[in-house]
mmCIF file of C-alpha atoms in Angstrom:
data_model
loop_
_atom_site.group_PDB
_atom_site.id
_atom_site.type_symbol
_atom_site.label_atom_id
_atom_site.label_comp_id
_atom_site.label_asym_id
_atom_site.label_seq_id
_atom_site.Cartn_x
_atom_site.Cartn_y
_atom_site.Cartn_z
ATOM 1 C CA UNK A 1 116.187 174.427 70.982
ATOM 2 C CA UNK A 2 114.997 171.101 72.870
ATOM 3 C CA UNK A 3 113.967 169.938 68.919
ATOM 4 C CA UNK A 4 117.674 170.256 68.048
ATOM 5 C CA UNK A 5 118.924 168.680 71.645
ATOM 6 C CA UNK A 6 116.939 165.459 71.217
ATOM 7 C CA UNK A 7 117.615 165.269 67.557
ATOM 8 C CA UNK A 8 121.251 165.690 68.551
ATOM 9 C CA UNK A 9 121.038 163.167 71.364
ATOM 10 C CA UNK A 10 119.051 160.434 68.865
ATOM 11 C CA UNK A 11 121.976 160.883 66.037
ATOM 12 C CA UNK A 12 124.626 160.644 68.519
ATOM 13 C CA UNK A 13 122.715 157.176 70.310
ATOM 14 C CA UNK A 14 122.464 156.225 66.528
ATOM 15 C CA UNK A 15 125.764 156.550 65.166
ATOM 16 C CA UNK A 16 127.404 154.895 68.956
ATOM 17 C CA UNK A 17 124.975 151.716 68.146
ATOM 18 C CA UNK A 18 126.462 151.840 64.363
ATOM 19 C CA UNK A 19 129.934 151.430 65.482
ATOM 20 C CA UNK A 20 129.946 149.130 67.899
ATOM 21 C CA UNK A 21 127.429 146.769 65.848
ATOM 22 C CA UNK A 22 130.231 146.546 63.313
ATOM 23 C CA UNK A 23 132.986 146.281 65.675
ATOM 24 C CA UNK A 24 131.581 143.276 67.035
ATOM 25 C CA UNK A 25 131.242 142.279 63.233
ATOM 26 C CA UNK A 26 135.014 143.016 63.131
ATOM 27 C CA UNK A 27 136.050 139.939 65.569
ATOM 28 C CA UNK A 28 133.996 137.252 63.768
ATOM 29 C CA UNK A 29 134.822 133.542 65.008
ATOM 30 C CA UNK A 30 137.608 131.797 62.412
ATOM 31 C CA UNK A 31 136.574 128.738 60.770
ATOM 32 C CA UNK A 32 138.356 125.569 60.791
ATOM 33 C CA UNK A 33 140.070 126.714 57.225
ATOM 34 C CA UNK A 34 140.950 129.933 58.439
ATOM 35 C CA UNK A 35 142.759 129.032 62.109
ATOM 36 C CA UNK A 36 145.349 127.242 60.749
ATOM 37 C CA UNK A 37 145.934 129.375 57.730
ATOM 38 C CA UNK A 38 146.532 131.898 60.696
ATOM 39 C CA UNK A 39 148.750 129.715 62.389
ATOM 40 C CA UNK A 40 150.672 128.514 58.821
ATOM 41 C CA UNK A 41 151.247 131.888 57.813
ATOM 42 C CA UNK A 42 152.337 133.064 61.511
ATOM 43 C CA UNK A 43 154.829 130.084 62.119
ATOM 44 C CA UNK A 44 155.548 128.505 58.690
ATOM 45 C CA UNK A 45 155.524 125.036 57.552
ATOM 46 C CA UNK A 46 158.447 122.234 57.207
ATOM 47 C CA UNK A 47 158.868 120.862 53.212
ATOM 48 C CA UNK A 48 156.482 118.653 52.074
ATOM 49 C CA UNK A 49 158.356 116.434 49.730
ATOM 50 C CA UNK A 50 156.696 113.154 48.326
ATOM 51 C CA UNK A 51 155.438 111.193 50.643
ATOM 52 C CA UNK A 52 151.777 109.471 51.690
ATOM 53 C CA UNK A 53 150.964 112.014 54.906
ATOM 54 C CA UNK A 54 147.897 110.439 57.150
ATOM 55 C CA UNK A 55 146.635 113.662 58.983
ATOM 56 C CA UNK A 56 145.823 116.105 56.939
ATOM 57 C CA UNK A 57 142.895 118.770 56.992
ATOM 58 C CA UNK A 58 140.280 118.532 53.708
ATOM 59 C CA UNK A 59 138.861 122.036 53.928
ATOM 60 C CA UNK A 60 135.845 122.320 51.531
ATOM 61 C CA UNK A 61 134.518 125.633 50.189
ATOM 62 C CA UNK A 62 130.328 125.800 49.554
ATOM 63 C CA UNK A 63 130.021 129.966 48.762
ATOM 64 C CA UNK A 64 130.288 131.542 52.720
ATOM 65 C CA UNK A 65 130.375 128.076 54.498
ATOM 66 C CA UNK A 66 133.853 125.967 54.949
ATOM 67 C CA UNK A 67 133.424 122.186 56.492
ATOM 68 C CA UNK A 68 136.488 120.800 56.703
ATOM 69 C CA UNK A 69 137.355 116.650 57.009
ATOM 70 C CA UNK A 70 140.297 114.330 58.316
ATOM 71 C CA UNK A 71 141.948 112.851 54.915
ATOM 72 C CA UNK A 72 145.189 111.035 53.971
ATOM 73 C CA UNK A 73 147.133 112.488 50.784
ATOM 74 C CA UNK A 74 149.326 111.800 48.643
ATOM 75 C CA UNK A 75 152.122 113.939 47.051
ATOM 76 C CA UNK A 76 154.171 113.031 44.186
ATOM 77 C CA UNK A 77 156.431 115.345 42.340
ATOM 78 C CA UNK A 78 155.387 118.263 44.149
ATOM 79 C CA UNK A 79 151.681 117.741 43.461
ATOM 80 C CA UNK A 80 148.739 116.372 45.282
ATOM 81 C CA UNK A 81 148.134 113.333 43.233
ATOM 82 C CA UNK A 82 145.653 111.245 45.874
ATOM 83 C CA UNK A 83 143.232 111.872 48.299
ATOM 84 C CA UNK A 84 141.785 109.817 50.748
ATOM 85 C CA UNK A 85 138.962 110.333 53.217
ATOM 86 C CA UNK A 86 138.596 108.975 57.047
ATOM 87 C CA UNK A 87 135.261 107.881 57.791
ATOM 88 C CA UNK A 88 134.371 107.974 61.882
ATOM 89 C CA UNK A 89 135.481 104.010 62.382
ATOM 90 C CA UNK A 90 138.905 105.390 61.233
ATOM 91 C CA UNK A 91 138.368 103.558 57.714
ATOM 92 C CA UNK A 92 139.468 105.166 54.782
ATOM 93 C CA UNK A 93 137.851 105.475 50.740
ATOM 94 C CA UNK A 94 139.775 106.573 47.954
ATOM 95 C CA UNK A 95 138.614 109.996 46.892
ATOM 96 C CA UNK A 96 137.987 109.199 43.109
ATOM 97 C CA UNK A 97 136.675 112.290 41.492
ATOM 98 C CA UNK A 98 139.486 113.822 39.366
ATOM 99 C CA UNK A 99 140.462 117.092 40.593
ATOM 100 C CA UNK A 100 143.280 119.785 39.533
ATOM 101 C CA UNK A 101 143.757 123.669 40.836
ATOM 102 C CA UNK A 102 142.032 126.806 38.683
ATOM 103 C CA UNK A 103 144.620 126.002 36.231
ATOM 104 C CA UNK A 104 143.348 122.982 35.207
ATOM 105 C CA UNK A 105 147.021 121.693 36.565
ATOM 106 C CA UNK A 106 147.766 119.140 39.323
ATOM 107 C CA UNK A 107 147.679 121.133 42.161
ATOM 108 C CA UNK A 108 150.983 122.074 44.177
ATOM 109 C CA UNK A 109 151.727 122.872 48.260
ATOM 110 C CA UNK A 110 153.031 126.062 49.062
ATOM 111 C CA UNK A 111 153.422 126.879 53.096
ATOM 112 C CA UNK A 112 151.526 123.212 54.602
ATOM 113 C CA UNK A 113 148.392 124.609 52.280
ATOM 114 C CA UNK A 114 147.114 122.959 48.748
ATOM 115 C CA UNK A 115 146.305 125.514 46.384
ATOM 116 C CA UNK A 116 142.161 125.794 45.564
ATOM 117 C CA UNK A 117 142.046 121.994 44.127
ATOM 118 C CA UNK A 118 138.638 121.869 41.901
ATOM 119 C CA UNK A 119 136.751 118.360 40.834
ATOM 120 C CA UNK A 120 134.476 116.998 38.224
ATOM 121 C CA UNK A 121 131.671 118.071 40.308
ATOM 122 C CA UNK A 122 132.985 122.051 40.879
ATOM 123 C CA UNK A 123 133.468 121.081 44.239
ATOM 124 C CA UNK A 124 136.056 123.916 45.607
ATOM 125 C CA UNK A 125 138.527 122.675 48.594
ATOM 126 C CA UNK A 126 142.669 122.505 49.834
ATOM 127 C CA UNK A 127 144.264 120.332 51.728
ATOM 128 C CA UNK A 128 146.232 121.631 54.979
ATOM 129 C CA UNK A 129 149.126 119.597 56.156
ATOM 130 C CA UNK A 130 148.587 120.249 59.916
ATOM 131 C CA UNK A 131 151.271 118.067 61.122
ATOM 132 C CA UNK A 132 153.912 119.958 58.965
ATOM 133 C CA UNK A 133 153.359 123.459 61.010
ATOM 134 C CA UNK A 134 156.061 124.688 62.721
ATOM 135 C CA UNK A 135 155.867 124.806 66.102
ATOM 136 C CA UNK A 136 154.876 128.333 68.434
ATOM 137 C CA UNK A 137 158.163 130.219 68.892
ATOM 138 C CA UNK A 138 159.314 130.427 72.158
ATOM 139 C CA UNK A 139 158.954 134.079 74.123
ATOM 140 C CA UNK A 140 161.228 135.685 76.112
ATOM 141 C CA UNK A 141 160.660 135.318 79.889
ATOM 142 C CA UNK A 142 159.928 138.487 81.283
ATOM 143 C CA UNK A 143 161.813 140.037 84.589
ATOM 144 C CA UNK A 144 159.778 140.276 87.503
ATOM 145 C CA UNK A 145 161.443 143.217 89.670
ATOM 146 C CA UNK A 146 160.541 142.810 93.374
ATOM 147 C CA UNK A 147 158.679 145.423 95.106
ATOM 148 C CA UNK A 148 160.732 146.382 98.304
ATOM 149 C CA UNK A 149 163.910 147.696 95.503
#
């Protein structure tokens, strides 16, 4: 009988370990990439019509890992036809590896977010138009009621 109670009691320590090891798994930390696709999906994104746009988010894709760089862009037609990258003095290089999505197509914007955008070298990343989110919608004020009613 005190076999069976302190298997019982081991199982049960066990399987309460198990579950909150992968709840904590359950609230990993969002990467740079994934915020403002969050946010982007949440609140939406104004047009992005043709235009140079000077603050965008490079987001680059290496298997698990996501880095993600400050970049200028270009859109003509609907597509992403330059990129440029900001170094830390705030000067700028030409990115000048050809690149196109998984369709071998110049890649379009849909919600503030490139599709995946592939170049010469297999390099995987999107651009994110952050200053084309829409901003947080405004909440309703809640009533206070006083105490002494």
């Amino acid at each position: 009988m005190m076999r069976k109670l302190l298997l019982l009691a081991i199982t049960s320590v066990l399987i309460f370990g198990a579950k909150t090891t992968f709840a904590q798994n359950d609230k990993k930390e969002l990467n740079c990439f994934e915020r403002y696709e969050a946010a982007f999906k949440e609140r939406g994104s104004y047009t992005i019509s043709d235009n140079i746009y000077r603050n965008v988010m490079i987001s680059f894709f290496e298997g698990d890992e996501v880095y993600c760089v400050r970049g200028k862009v270009r859109v003509e037609n609907g597509y992403v036809s330059a990129i440029f990258y900001y170094y830390d003095d705030n000067t700028e290089e030409l990115y000048d590896k050809k690149f196109h999505n998984l369709n071998n197509e110049p890649p379009t914007v849909t919600n503030g977010i490139s599709e995946m955008i592939i170049n010469a070298d297999r390099e995987r990343f999107r651009v994110v138009f952050i200053d084309k989110l829409k901003p947080k919608r405004k909440a309703l004020q809640q009533m206070k009621i006083p105490d002494d009613l």
